[in-house]
mmCIF file of C-alpha atoms in Angstrom:
data_model
loop_
_atom_site.group_PDB
_atom_site.id
_atom_site.type_symbol
_atom_site.label_atom_id
_atom_site.label_comp_id
_atom_site.label_asym_id
_atom_site.label_seq_id
_atom_site.Cartn_x
_atom_site.Cartn_y
_atom_site.Cartn_z
ATOM 1 C CA MET A 1 -102.400 -61.297 20.025
ATOM 2 C CA SER A 2 -102.295 -57.905 18.327
ATOM 3 C CA THR A 3 -105.366 -58.527 16.136
ATOM 4 C CA ALA A 4 -107.501 -58.398 19.305
ATOM 5 C CA LYS A 5 -106.678 -54.678 19.362
ATOM 6 C CA ILE A 6 -108.268 -54.107 15.942
ATOM 7 C CA ARG A 7 -111.825 -52.923 16.511
ATOM 8 C CA SER A 8 -114.792 -51.599 14.586
ATOM 9 C CA LEU A 9 -115.865 -47.995 15.026
ATOM 10 C CA ASP A 10 -118.928 -49.088 17.020
ATOM 11 C CA GLU A 11 -116.754 -51.135 19.384
ATOM 12 C CA LEU A 12 -114.412 -48.186 19.824
ATOM 13 C CA ARG A 13 -117.259 -45.838 20.651
ATOM 14 C CA ARG A 14 -118.084 -48.132 23.588
ATOM 15 C CA GLU A 15 -114.414 -48.422 24.636
ATOM 16 C CA VAL A 16 -114.017 -44.636 24.548
ATOM 17 C CA ALA A 17 -117.171 -44.127 26.624
ATOM 18 C CA ALA A 18 -115.901 -46.606 29.231
ATOM 19 C CA ALA A 19 -112.445 -44.982 29.285
ATOM 20 C CA ARG A 20 -113.998 -41.543 29.729
ATOM 21 C CA ALA A 21 -116.092 -42.877 32.624
ATOM 22 C CA ARG A 22 -112.804 -43.965 34.241
ATOM 23 C CA GLY A 23 -111.418 -40.453 33.750
ATOM 24 C CA GLN A 24 -108.907 -41.488 31.089
ATOM 25 C CA ARG A 25 -107.480 -39.104 28.493
ATOM 26 C CA ILE A 26 -108.137 -40.389 24.948
ATOM 27 C CA VAL A 27 -105.546 -39.874 22.191
ATOM 28 C CA LEU A 28 -106.174 -40.501 18.496
ATOM 29 C CA ALA A 29 -103.314 -40.880 16.037
ATOM 30 C CA ASN A 30 -103.831 -41.719 12.387
ATOM 31 C CA GLY A 31 -102.019 -42.432 9.162
ATOM 32 C CA CYS A 32 -101.495 -44.745 6.213
ATOM 33 C CA PHE A 33 -98.629 -46.695 7.835
ATOM 34 C CA ASP A 34 -97.751 -48.172 4.447
ATOM 35 C CA LEU A 35 -94.241 -49.546 4.881
ATOM 36 C CA LEU A 36 -93.725 -48.899 8.556
ATOM 37 C CA HIS A 37 -90.565 -46.931 9.421
ATOM 38 C CA VAL A 38 -88.854 -45.451 12.478
ATOM 39 C CA GLY A 39 -90.739 -42.166 12.089
ATOM 40 C CA HIS A 40 -93.984 -44.076 12.606
ATOM 41 C CA VAL A 41 -92.564 -45.765 15.716
ATOM 42 C CA ARG A 42 -91.482 -42.442 17.223
ATOM 43 C CA TYR A 43 -94.808 -40.820 16.339
ATOM 44 C CA LEU A 44 -96.855 -43.535 18.037
ATOM 45 C CA GLN A 45 -94.635 -43.623 21.120
ATOM 46 C CA ALA A 46 -94.904 -39.835 21.460
ATOM 47 C CA ALA A 47 -98.684 -39.980 20.931
ATOM 48 C CA ARG A 48 -99.008 -42.526 23.727
ATOM 49 C CA ARG A 49 -97.314 -40.150 26.168
ATOM 50 C CA LEU A 50 -100.104 -37.596 25.551
ATOM 51 C CA GLY A 51 -102.793 -39.630 27.297
ATOM 52 C CA ASP A 52 -104.016 -42.856 28.831
ATOM 53 C CA LEU A 53 -105.591 -44.614 25.848
ATOM 54 C CA LEU A 54 -104.092 -44.544 22.345
ATOM 55 C CA ILE A 55 -106.338 -45.326 19.391
ATOM 56 C CA VAL A 56 -104.751 -45.419 15.935
ATOM 57 C CA GLY A 57 -106.782 -44.904 12.775
ATOM 58 C CA VAL A 58 -105.342 -46.645 9.711
ATOM 59 C CA ASN A 59 -106.484 -45.442 6.286
ATOM 60 C CA ALA A 60 -108.301 -48.068 4.192
ATOM 61 C CA ASP A 61 -106.758 -49.124 0.881
ATOM 62 C CA ALA A 62 -108.902 -46.852 -1.323
ATOM 63 C CA ALA A 63 -108.037 -43.844 0.839
ATOM 64 C CA VAL A 64 -104.307 -44.632 0.636
ATOM 65 C CA ARG A 65 -104.571 -44.919 -3.149
ATOM 66 C CA ALA A 66 -106.335 -41.543 -3.291
ATOM 67 C CA LEU A 67 -103.699 -39.951 -1.046
ATOM 68 C CA LYS A 68 -100.524 -41.625 -2.350
ATOM 69 C CA GLY A 69 -101.362 -42.551 -5.948
ATOM 70 C CA GLU A 70 -101.497 -45.686 -8.079
ATOM 71 C CA GLY A 71 -99.487 -48.641 -6.875
ATOM 72 C CA ARG A 72 -100.297 -47.847 -3.250
ATOM 73 C CA PRO A 73 -100.803 -49.180 -0.745
ATOM 74 C CA ILE A 74 -97.973 -51.693 -0.776
ATOM 75 C CA LEU A 75 -99.553 -53.611 2.121
ATOM 76 C CA PRO A 76 -103.313 -54.158 2.524
ATOM 77 C CA ALA A 77 -105.108 -52.310 5.325
ATOM 78 C CA GLU A 78 -105.573 -55.442 7.434
ATOM 79 C CA GLU A 79 -101.801 -56.075 7.483
ATOM 80 C CA ARG A 80 -100.987 -52.427 8.179
ATOM 81 C CA ALA A 81 -103.495 -52.464 11.055
ATOM 82 C CA GLU A 82 -101.967 -55.649 12.471
ATOM 83 C CA LEU A 83 -98.462 -54.155 12.338
ATOM 84 C CA VAL A 84 -99.613 -51.031 14.182
ATOM 85 C CA ALA A 85 -101.552 -53.124 16.715
ATOM 86 C CA ALA A 86 -98.363 -55.044 17.529
ATOM 87 C CA PHE A 87 -96.901 -51.999 19.301
ATOM 88 C CA ALA A 88 -97.232 -52.107 23.094
ATOM 89 C CA CYS A 89 -97.960 -48.365 23.130
ATOM 90 C CA VAL A 90 -101.101 -48.828 20.991
ATOM 91 C CA ASP A 91 -104.342 -49.794 22.734
ATOM 92 C CA TYR A 92 -106.693 -50.045 19.753
ATOM 93 C CA VAL A 93 -106.624 -49.783 15.963
ATOM 94 C CA VAL A 94 -109.474 -48.967 13.602
ATOM 95 C CA ILE A 95 -109.420 -49.015 9.790
ATOM 96 C CA PHE A 96 -111.301 -46.028 8.375
ATOM 97 C CA ASP A 97 -112.512 -45.429 4.820
ATOM 98 C CA ASP A 98 -112.317 -41.659 4.564
ATOM 99 C CA VAL A 99 -109.425 -39.772 2.955
ATOM 100 C CA THR A 100 -109.557 -37.289 5.829
ATOM 101 C CA VAL A 101 -109.604 -38.179 9.520
ATOM 102 C CA ALA A 102 -112.359 -35.628 10.251
ATOM 103 C CA PRO A 103 -115.249 -38.165 10.395
ATOM 104 C CA LEU A 104 -113.246 -40.387 12.764
ATOM 105 C CA LEU A 105 -112.455 -37.402 14.982
ATOM 106 C CA GLU A 106 -116.147 -36.513 15.016
ATOM 107 C CA ALA A 107 -117.154 -40.075 15.892
ATOM 108 C CA LEU A 108 -114.644 -40.639 18.713
ATOM 109 C CA ARG A 109 -114.135 -37.078 20.020
ATOM 110 C CA PRO A 110 -110.642 -37.760 21.451
ATOM 111 C CA ASP A 111 -109.112 -35.407 24.002
ATOM 112 C CA VAL A 112 -105.975 -35.207 21.843
ATOM 113 C CA HIS A 113 -105.416 -35.644 18.101
ATOM 114 C CA ALA A 114 -101.732 -36.476 17.637
ATOM 115 C CA LYS A 115 -100.105 -35.882 14.261
ATOM 116 C CA GLY A 116 -96.541 -36.252 13.035
ATOM 117 C CA THR A 117 -94.085 -33.422 12.550
ATOM 118 C CA ASP A 118 -94.847 -33.209 8.811
ATOM 119 C CA TYR A 119 -98.240 -31.636 9.632
ATOM 120 C CA THR A 120 -99.114 -28.108 10.742
ATOM 121 C CA PRO A 121 -102.230 -26.801 12.522
ATOM 122 C CA GLU A 122 -103.464 -25.560 9.137
ATOM 123 C CA THR A 123 -103.273 -29.022 7.515
ATOM 124 C CA VAL A 124 -104.975 -31.024 10.282
ATOM 125 C CA PRO A 125 -108.796 -31.190 10.525
#
């Protein structure tokens, strides 16, 4: 069941430590994933190819509203996380409260931070 992939930040810290001990390369992808589309699918599949363990951060509802405006998100964070977790290429999903991914990057310290093609090095923390 895909909801088993949805973890708290504390749980993920332990998973990342164990993966590192096994010599695995950790990849973090993140986004709102509000109304999933083919670009999201391609992004996550490409992110998976960058390492051994793919963790996806999903923005919490308040963060999506701050980023996208009133009327968003369309789907609540729990449903967006479950949709993302359903992908075979995704190992774990975490819902994070911040508007920026920087605190999540700091907490998990992935080997790779994967972003979609609509971002540049200047716009990624």
